[in-house]
């Protein structure tokens, strides 16, 4: 446990970067190792230019920005790579040239993929092709051809640690097995309402009260005990008849709110301050569920405010505002890269609801892109087909019917139209090119496609036909979900079932109609997800749609909200 809680080094930067946000294809042309090399050396080279110092000094400077544990690993890496860089790097070498010399970027499928513009006359080659370099590096432990980023000294152990976190989607700390945790990260209360007693399975957010919560707070909503004047239980007086309910999302990185700080990828913004939140961010899989449109509940702390920008709004927060008895009743069951198949096979099983012991749940099934997103060059043939989508969704619905309390609600959410990404970002500069304005998103997308590590080759592509075909498949899959909702709703006894359009495109349309720019709602580093501002807009849009079309889902406004606030204050807070 102790080791798992220690996050080190830059999260091996690009290695986790994109492959964990989407399903990653096998490495080609150096793949994620090449991307990691180019991005890290890009930051190092730019830092050296800013401070007029050597590459090794600049890498040391960046290591020193990192929190203690990470710093140690970074320096182990520095000790290894430092002498190599000093020996092989020549004056005009750009990061791509250096990564090629090291053998981390290769050229198996055509010309080498390059992140930065090559200087005229530059040749890319492995160090072994240069007799002078072979001679000079004789005494050095040069990386072997085909080495992976995780094989490097200082990075190896971090990779194991990361694998551990990213492969487990259940709370690391949960003694009573109700999937609610008293611990914050590692799928704890960042993701699902905090467990106020981790020894009793029947005590957790969303539980029906035990003995009217006279003695203990069985649903962790902060309401318990007796009114001293009337001797009536507060749960009875303030919550009974208010029809409490929780909200859960079965989703992907959009719902988990994947967010890589821009400040980590912009050499002009690197500092100690921007890395302070690294342990928290890593232990949440680079996701920000506590700030997300579905289950967000907090505004950024002083530390996190340096790397996430804007306030939080969510469907959960509005459910709580509507009925304060709903406090802490949220579950974010979203996993980066999740497709409908993985959801039906494994991910959904980490949802927790006791059919008779808990209140009803509103569930959003929101797999909004990965079924059409992959990094394969032959991307179309690796997308989910309509009949597979149907099978997967029906499997999940059967599962939900077997475990949700009667009176629950399920929404099948359509896929997004990712064409907006390319159209709004293509000519803009990616943070990694901020210093010299030399890397556009259009180029950045192609670079990832060249390495076959794009989170979404279909949409993040300069080929318009491919982008259109990807949208066509997305529309076909949405149609499958809509049809299920329209024809099968009567098959389920524990929930009502509806289809809702994906909100993001509507949000962007409304936003641009006001004369604002679509990119303002998008994540700058990955060029793929909605950012904090986008999440706030999505929460509002979903809520408005529910108010207009499905008001019964939201439940009543609790007339006792003010009393609850007066008596129980922040209801115990979230921490
Ligand atoms: Ca628990
Ligand atoms: Ca209670």
XYZ file of C-alpha atoms and ligand atoms in Angstrom:
577
model
C 0.000 0.000 0.000
C 2.713 2.473 0.978
C 4.518 2.034 -2.309
C 1.344 2.347 -4.277
C 0.647 5.658 -2.615
C 3.942 7.077 -3.776
C 3.750 8.579 -7.183
C 7.017 9.417 -8.754
C 8.541 11.309 -11.626
C 6.510 13.034 -14.293
C 4.042 10.156 -14.507
C 6.440 9.143 -17.233
C 4.843 11.929 -19.097
C 3.697 10.978 -22.518
C 3.729 7.298 -21.763
C 0.587 7.678 -19.737
C -0.363 10.695 -21.662
C -2.516 9.449 -24.367
C -2.572 5.710 -24.095
C -4.531 5.857 -20.876
C -7.065 8.314 -22.175
C -7.937 6.053 -25.051
C -7.245 2.521 -26.149
C -3.665 2.427 -27.351
C -2.491 0.486 -30.339
C 0.791 -1.433 -30.282
C 3.825 0.777 -30.688
C 4.932 1.569 -34.211
C 7.874 3.826 -35.143
C 8.765 3.965 -31.464
C 5.148 4.568 -30.406
C 4.646 5.916 -26.916
C 8.370 5.646 -26.168
C 9.093 7.980 -29.067
C 6.342 10.368 -27.966
C 7.688 10.405 -24.418
C 11.186 11.116 -25.715
C 10.066 13.938 -28.022
C 7.831 15.589 -25.426
C 10.322 15.366 -22.563
C 13.268 16.468 -24.689
C 11.083 19.171 -26.228
C 10.416 20.584 -22.761
C 14.060 20.168 -21.773
C 15.376 21.818 -24.934
C 12.959 24.754 -24.614
C 13.821 25.158 -20.932
C 17.497 25.233 -21.860
C 16.779 27.950 -24.413
C 14.732 30.002 -21.935
C 17.431 29.850 -19.262
C 20.398 29.786 -21.640
C 21.798 26.598 -20.131
C 22.764 23.086 -21.262
C 20.230 20.301 -21.826
C 21.493 18.438 -18.776
C 21.189 21.540 -16.592
C 17.674 22.111 -17.933
C 16.640 18.527 -17.170
C 18.023 18.941 -13.673
C 16.012 22.144 -13.308
C 12.830 20.301 -14.304
C 13.614 17.449 -11.882
C 13.913 20.051 -9.136
C 10.404 21.333 -9.882
C 8.963 17.936 -8.927
C 7.699 16.875 -5.483
C 10.246 14.919 -3.385
C 9.516 11.316 -4.354
C 9.266 12.134 -8.025
C 12.398 14.207 -7.866
C 14.463 11.237 -6.695
C 13.315 9.101 -9.622
C 13.854 11.952 -12.039
C 17.439 12.270 -10.839
C 18.106 8.556 -11.245
C 16.970 9.009 -14.829
C 19.105 12.146 -15.177
C 22.167 10.291 -13.925
C 21.672 7.707 -16.647
C 20.737 9.938 -19.568
C 22.939 12.950 -18.699
C 26.299 11.529 -19.876
C 24.636 10.119 -22.998
C 23.152 13.491 -23.942
C 26.462 15.257 -23.326
C 28.176 12.814 -25.672
C 25.773 12.505 -28.595
C 23.974 15.861 -28.847
C 25.313 18.379 -31.323
C 24.458 22.062 -31.546
C 21.713 21.954 -34.127
C 20.018 18.795 -32.858
C 16.295 19.090 -32.249
C 14.437 16.635 -29.958
C 13.420 14.485 -32.935
C 17.054 14.178 -34.022
C 18.176 13.185 -30.544
C 15.382 10.626 -30.115
C 16.363 9.154 -33.449
C 20.035 8.917 -32.453
C 18.956 7.145 -29.269
C 16.851 4.663 -31.242
C 13.679 5.633 -29.368
C 12.038 7.000 -32.490
C 12.313 4.722 -35.497
C 10.994 4.589 -39.024
C 9.397 1.224 -39.729
C 6.431 2.418 -41.748
C 7.904 5.264 -43.778
C 9.593 8.501 -42.816
C 10.168 9.003 -39.082
C 7.363 10.734 -37.205
C 8.583 14.137 -36.077
C 6.938 16.396 -33.509
C 8.904 19.580 -34.239
C 9.893 21.126 -37.570
C 13.173 19.712 -38.854
C 15.903 22.211 -39.663
C 16.823 22.238 -43.374
C 19.430 19.636 -44.223
C 18.852 17.620 -41.058
C 19.262 13.860 -41.369
C 17.662 11.476 -38.936
C 19.775 8.476 -38.044
C 20.619 6.077 -35.247
C 23.922 6.735 -33.456
C 25.274 3.378 -34.645
C 25.224 4.674 -38.231
C 27.812 7.307 -37.341
C 31.311 5.843 -36.779
C 32.366 8.883 -34.762
C 29.416 8.500 -32.366
C 30.018 4.766 -32.066
C 33.567 5.529 -30.966
C 32.504 8.285 -28.549
C 29.780 6.219 -26.878
C 31.845 3.067 -26.382
C 32.080 3.535 -22.622
C 28.362 4.396 -22.236
C 25.387 2.159 -21.539
C 23.456 3.161 -24.657
C 19.755 2.252 -24.894
C 19.159 -0.936 -26.851
C 17.071 -0.801 -30.008
C 13.420 -1.431 -29.181
C 13.788 -0.261 -25.569
C 10.542 0.914 -23.931
C 10.157 4.034 -21.853
C 9.420 1.809 -18.848
C 12.799 0.052 -19.162
C 14.745 3.184 -18.233
C 16.414 3.596 -14.835
C 14.231 5.720 -12.553
C 11.144 5.115 -14.641
C 10.737 1.353 -14.279
C 9.223 1.338 -10.798
C 6.911 4.226 -11.607
C 5.510 2.272 -14.506
C 4.708 -0.673 -12.251
C 3.029 1.655 -9.825
C 1.030 3.314 -12.574
C -0.018 -0.041 -14.024
C -1.347 -0.945 -10.620
C -3.467 2.174 -10.328
C -4.705 2.172 -13.871
C -5.752 -1.445 -13.921
C -7.834 -1.373 -10.768
C -11.112 0.521 -10.808
C -12.312 -0.323 -7.329
C -11.453 1.616 -4.191
C -8.042 0.653 -2.768
C -9.358 1.256 0.754
C -12.764 -0.324 1.420
C -12.922 -2.609 4.443
C -16.658 -3.328 4.375
C -16.861 -3.969 0.636
C -19.602 -1.460 -0.195
C -17.342 0.200 -2.822
C -17.452 3.452 -0.887
C -14.214 4.527 0.763
C -13.077 6.895 3.503
C -9.928 7.527 1.418
C -9.933 10.228 -1.242
C -8.013 9.035 -4.298
C -7.416 5.521 -5.738
C -11.119 5.289 -6.628
C -12.077 6.636 -3.190
C -14.388 9.567 -2.533
C -13.091 11.541 -5.489
C -15.214 9.004 -7.376
C -17.981 7.803 -5.023
C -19.503 9.485 -2.001
C -17.367 9.114 1.093
C -18.034 6.149 3.354
C -18.740 7.540 6.822
C -18.286 4.091 8.428
C -15.993 1.680 6.618
C -16.791 -1.192 8.988
C -20.496 -1.550 8.184
C -21.605 -2.560 4.693
C -25.101 -1.160 5.301
C -23.684 2.281 6.005
C -22.817 4.282 2.878
C -24.190 7.116 0.743
C -27.573 6.218 -0.737
C -28.502 3.688 1.978
C -32.017 3.630 3.351
C -31.873 4.739 6.955
C -31.542 2.274 9.805
C -33.806 3.162 12.726
C -34.314 6.653 11.253
C -30.645 7.427 11.879
C -31.347 8.200 15.517
C -27.950 6.900 16.595
C -25.849 6.917 13.478
C -25.789 8.374 10.008
C -26.446 5.264 7.940
C -26.614 7.084 4.591
C -23.692 9.427 5.262
C -25.763 12.499 4.342
C -24.970 14.268 7.596
C -28.589 14.130 8.830
C -29.031 12.139 12.035
C -30.198 12.261 15.657
C -33.340 13.608 17.341
C -34.841 17.058 17.381
C -34.370 18.000 21.055
C -37.712 19.815 21.321
C -40.001 17.329 19.574
C -37.908 14.158 20.120
C -38.604 13.288 16.489
C -35.767 11.792 14.348
C -34.372 14.428 11.979
C -34.280 11.966 9.057
C -38.020 11.429 9.529
C -38.870 15.097 9.800
C -36.510 16.459 7.127
C -36.017 13.653 4.604
C -38.928 11.229 4.787
C -41.153 11.632 1.756
C -38.509 13.677 -0.065
C -37.775 10.643 -2.242
C -33.968 10.722 -2.060
C -32.008 9.317 -4.957
C -28.452 9.157 -6.180
C -26.711 9.666 -9.464
C -24.178 7.444 -11.203
C -22.434 7.543 -14.534
C -21.121 4.526 -16.447
C -18.688 6.289 -18.699
C -15.308 6.898 -20.262
C -12.619 9.553 -19.943
C -15.134 12.279 -20.791
C -17.214 11.455 -17.703
C -14.120 10.738 -15.584
C -12.941 14.204 -16.732
C -9.506 13.388 -18.081
C -7.356 16.492 -17.789
C -3.634 16.950 -18.316
C -2.466 20.338 -17.064
C -1.395 22.606 -19.906
C 1.265 23.969 -17.560
C 3.146 20.636 -17.640
C 3.554 20.815 -21.404
C 4.408 24.445 -21.844
C 8.078 25.185 -21.147
C 7.274 28.808 -20.313
C 4.971 27.706 -17.490
C 7.008 24.941 -15.812
C 7.580 25.598 -12.107
C 7.514 23.922 -8.718
C 3.969 25.185 -8.179
C 2.429 23.404 -11.157
C 3.668 20.001 -9.995
C 2.475 20.233 -6.391
C -0.743 18.354 -7.176
C 1.036 15.478 -8.902
C 0.342 12.769 -6.272
C -3.392 13.569 -6.206
C -3.615 13.761 -9.975
C -1.730 10.502 -10.522
C -3.717 8.591 -7.954
C -6.873 9.660 -9.770
C -5.619 8.265 -13.090
C -5.173 11.788 -14.517
C -8.938 12.116 -14.158
C -10.808 14.777 -12.227
C -14.143 13.166 -11.254
C -14.516 15.563 -8.323
C -14.705 18.395 -10.883
C -16.723 16.591 -13.552
C -20.083 17.426 -15.151
C -21.674 14.298 -13.669
C -20.331 13.907 -10.137
C -18.245 17.019 -9.462
C -18.550 18.329 -5.933
C -15.557 20.530 -5.154
C -13.841 23.660 -6.309
C -10.092 23.533 -6.681
C -7.905 23.772 -3.599
C -5.028 26.281 -3.613
C -2.693 23.581 -4.917
C -4.974 22.299 -7.657
C -6.062 25.761 -8.782
C -2.667 26.143 -10.438
C -3.484 23.384 -12.903
C -7.265 23.330 -13.308
C -9.181 26.457 -14.130
C -12.766 27.430 -13.500
C -15.565 26.544 -11.108
C -17.363 23.211 -10.767
C -20.976 22.437 -11.627
C -22.509 18.991 -11.916
C -25.693 17.007 -12.075
C -24.850 15.664 -8.616
C -24.400 19.149 -7.122
C -27.766 20.180 -8.497
C -29.404 17.013 -7.152
C -28.028 17.896 -3.731
C -29.159 21.506 -4.009
C -32.618 20.219 -4.911
C -32.780 17.822 -2.009
C -30.077 18.075 0.623
C -30.967 14.554 1.786
C -29.157 13.380 -1.403
C -25.827 14.521 0.018
C -22.811 12.402 -1.097
C -24.952 10.066 -3.211
C -22.793 9.975 -6.361
C -20.821 7.281 -8.145
C -18.479 7.955 -11.010
C -17.946 4.596 -12.702
C -15.988 5.940 -15.630
C -12.730 4.563 -16.957
C -10.386 6.120 -19.496
C -10.731 4.364 -22.823
C -13.918 2.477 -21.865
C -15.940 1.036 -24.722
C -19.344 -0.606 -24.539
C -17.721 -4.054 -24.514
C -15.420 -3.378 -21.561
C -18.307 -1.735 -19.724
C -20.485 -4.829 -20.109
C -17.671 -7.261 -19.340
C -16.049 -5.683 -16.313
C -16.360 -1.984 -15.523
C -20.067 -1.931 -14.617
C -19.452 -4.521 -11.903
C -17.835 -1.876 -9.758
C -21.124 0.022 -9.497
C -22.662 -0.491 -6.086
C -26.329 -0.391 -5.208
C -28.273 -2.620 -2.867
C -31.606 -3.430 -4.409
C -33.594 -3.358 -1.199
C -31.292 -1.498 1.155
C -30.609 1.597 -0.965
C -32.548 4.429 -2.580
C -33.165 4.511 -6.357
C -30.393 5.628 -8.687
C -30.260 7.760 -11.821
C -27.744 6.138 -14.158
C -26.196 7.720 -17.242
C -24.759 5.226 -19.692
C -22.366 7.588 -21.421
C -19.851 5.870 -23.667
C -19.480 8.775 -25.973
C -16.500 8.060 -28.214
C -14.240 5.080 -27.671
C -16.447 2.723 -29.631
C -15.397 4.671 -32.716
C -12.010 5.778 -31.397
C -8.790 3.802 -31.606
C -5.219 4.319 -32.743
C -5.213 1.804 -35.581
C -4.285 2.996 -39.064
C -7.175 0.799 -40.197
C -9.390 2.596 -37.709
C -12.801 1.893 -39.267
C -12.376 -1.860 -38.953
C -11.562 -1.538 -35.289
C -14.694 0.391 -34.374
C -17.617 -1.229 -32.599
C -20.266 -2.403 -35.063
C -23.946 -1.584 -34.555
C -24.934 -5.168 -33.673
C -22.089 -5.347 -31.143
C -23.209 -2.069 -29.625
C -26.700 -3.461 -29.276
C -25.486 -6.625 -27.618
C -23.239 -4.729 -25.211
C -25.861 -2.174 -24.236
C -28.503 -4.851 -23.660
C -26.064 -6.767 -21.488
C -25.459 -3.704 -19.350
C -29.182 -2.965 -19.100
C -29.874 -6.534 -17.945
C -27.173 -6.129 -15.348
C -28.649 -2.835 -14.164
C -32.100 -4.360 -13.905
C -30.672 -7.092 -11.697
C -29.151 -4.689 -9.223
C -30.870 -1.314 -9.199
C -33.541 -0.563 -6.593
C -37.043 -0.267 -7.993
C -37.891 3.265 -9.147
C -34.494 3.935 -10.706
C -33.848 5.686 -14.047
C -31.425 4.896 -16.837
C -30.389 7.160 -19.708
C -28.607 5.861 -22.779
C -26.567 8.803 -24.013
C -25.657 9.140 -27.672
C -22.107 9.485 -28.943
C -20.537 12.867 -29.589
C -19.648 14.206 -33.034
C -15.888 14.599 -32.743
C -15.529 16.554 -35.973
C -15.711 19.682 -33.889
C -12.249 18.886 -32.503
C -10.354 19.153 -35.755
C -12.448 21.990 -37.075
C -11.879 24.186 -34.057
C -8.283 23.292 -33.183
C -6.425 22.502 -36.406
C -4.650 25.848 -36.851
C -4.084 26.563 -33.173
C -0.770 26.014 -31.435
C -0.361 23.069 -29.072
C 1.203 23.913 -25.655
C 4.324 21.888 -26.545
C 4.926 24.427 -29.337
C 4.081 27.492 -27.253
C 7.647 28.798 -27.055
C 8.217 29.043 -30.818
C 4.667 28.723 -32.180
C 5.783 25.738 -34.189
C 3.398 22.831 -33.450
C -0.216 23.059 -34.605
C -2.923 20.591 -33.521
C -3.261 19.400 -37.106
C 0.406 18.424 -37.025
C 0.146 17.079 -33.491
C -2.747 14.784 -34.530
C -0.818 13.466 -37.526
C 2.247 12.867 -35.361
C 0.180 10.619 -33.089
C -1.349 8.838 -36.031
C 2.139 8.256 -37.398
C 3.106 6.634 -34.078
C -0.266 4.833 -34.002
C -0.943 6.055 -30.470
C -3.767 8.500 -31.164
C -6.713 8.248 -28.779
C -8.917 8.713 -31.828
C -7.437 8.301 -35.286
C -10.849 8.747 -36.914
C -11.557 12.240 -35.660
C -8.064 13.511 -34.836
C -7.038 13.395 -38.436
C -6.309 15.717 -41.338
C -8.298 13.388 -43.616
C -11.815 14.789 -43.839
C -13.320 11.656 -45.387
C -12.133 9.645 -42.430
C -13.530 12.189 -39.996
C -16.892 12.038 -41.735
C -16.910 8.220 -41.750
C -16.161 8.210 -38.035
C -19.125 10.476 -37.381
C -21.268 8.258 -39.557
C -20.435 5.229 -37.409
C -20.972 7.244 -34.234
C -24.425 8.204 -35.508
C -25.205 4.564 -36.289
C -24.248 3.544 -32.762
C -26.326 6.357 -31.273
C -29.264 5.176 -33.370
C -28.867 1.698 -31.865
C -29.117 3.164 -28.370
C -32.098 5.306 -29.281
C -33.881 2.314 -30.739
C -33.244 0.234 -27.626
C -34.694 2.992 -25.462
C -37.733 3.347 -27.724
C -38.494 -0.343 -28.072
C -37.189 -2.117 -24.973
C -38.025 0.280 -22.155
C -40.919 -1.929 -21.064
C -38.628 -4.914 -20.519
C -37.101 -3.601 -17.343
C -38.876 -3.727 -14.048
C -36.573 -1.658 -11.866
C -35.957 1.408 -13.992
C -37.439 3.666 -16.601
C -35.305 3.951 -19.697
C -34.722 6.883 -22.045
C -32.299 7.979 -24.724
C -30.702 11.425 -24.572
C -28.620 13.153 -27.217
C -25.004 13.750 -26.376
C -24.955 17.228 -24.818
C -21.510 18.377 -25.936
C -22.341 19.308 -29.509
C -25.396 21.258 -28.396
C -23.281 23.038 -25.808
C -20.674 23.963 -28.414
C -23.350 25.159 -30.849
C -24.863 27.405 -28.196
C -21.436 28.627 -27.192
C -20.344 29.545 -30.706
C -23.739 31.138 -31.401
C -22.779 33.629 -28.703
C -19.702 34.546 -30.722
C -17.327 32.522 -28.540
C -14.799 29.962 -29.762
C -15.304 26.203 -29.511
C -11.682 25.603 -28.477
C -12.364 27.479 -25.258
C -14.322 24.404 -24.106
C -11.683 21.841 -25.082
C -8.703 20.340 -23.279
C -5.581 22.017 -24.628
C -3.102 19.164 -24.129
C -4.949 16.197 -25.601
C -7.130 18.251 -27.961
C -9.877 15.724 -27.383
C -11.845 16.118 -24.130
C -14.024 18.904 -22.701
C -12.189 21.082 -20.245
C -13.427 22.465 -16.920
C -15.440 25.188 -18.606
C -16.910 22.592 -20.962
C -17.886 20.352 -18.050
C -19.768 23.213 -16.413
C -21.658 23.888 -19.639
C -22.494 20.204 -20.079
C -23.842 19.948 -16.527
C -26.116 22.913 -17.178
C -27.310 21.530 -20.501
C -28.134 18.097 -19.074
C -29.956 19.619 -16.154
C -32.045 21.904 -18.349
C -32.972 18.994 -20.578
C -34.025 16.930 -17.573
C -36.099 19.774 -16.166
C -37.894 20.164 -19.467
C -38.306 16.564 -20.581
C -37.992 14.335 -17.548
C -38.747 16.367 -14.401
C -39.850 13.245 -12.494
C -36.255 11.980 -12.634
C -35.026 14.901 -10.568
C -37.501 14.282 -7.752
C -39.111 16.908 -5.580
C -37.539 20.051 -4.268
C -37.162 19.345 -0.556
C -38.992 22.091 1.378
C -36.711 21.384 4.350
C -33.478 22.311 2.592
C -33.066 25.535 4.578
C -33.686 23.724 7.864
C -31.116 21.078 6.959
C -28.622 23.803 6.142
C -29.365 25.615 9.393
C -29.097 22.514 11.595
C -26.408 20.471 9.833
C -24.319 23.143 8.092
C -22.115 21.529 5.446
C -23.508 18.086 6.429
C -20.057 16.875 7.355
C -18.421 18.078 4.146
C -16.839 15.876 1.554
C -13.489 15.178 3.164
Ca -16.672 0.954 2.412
Ca -28.597 10.284 7.533
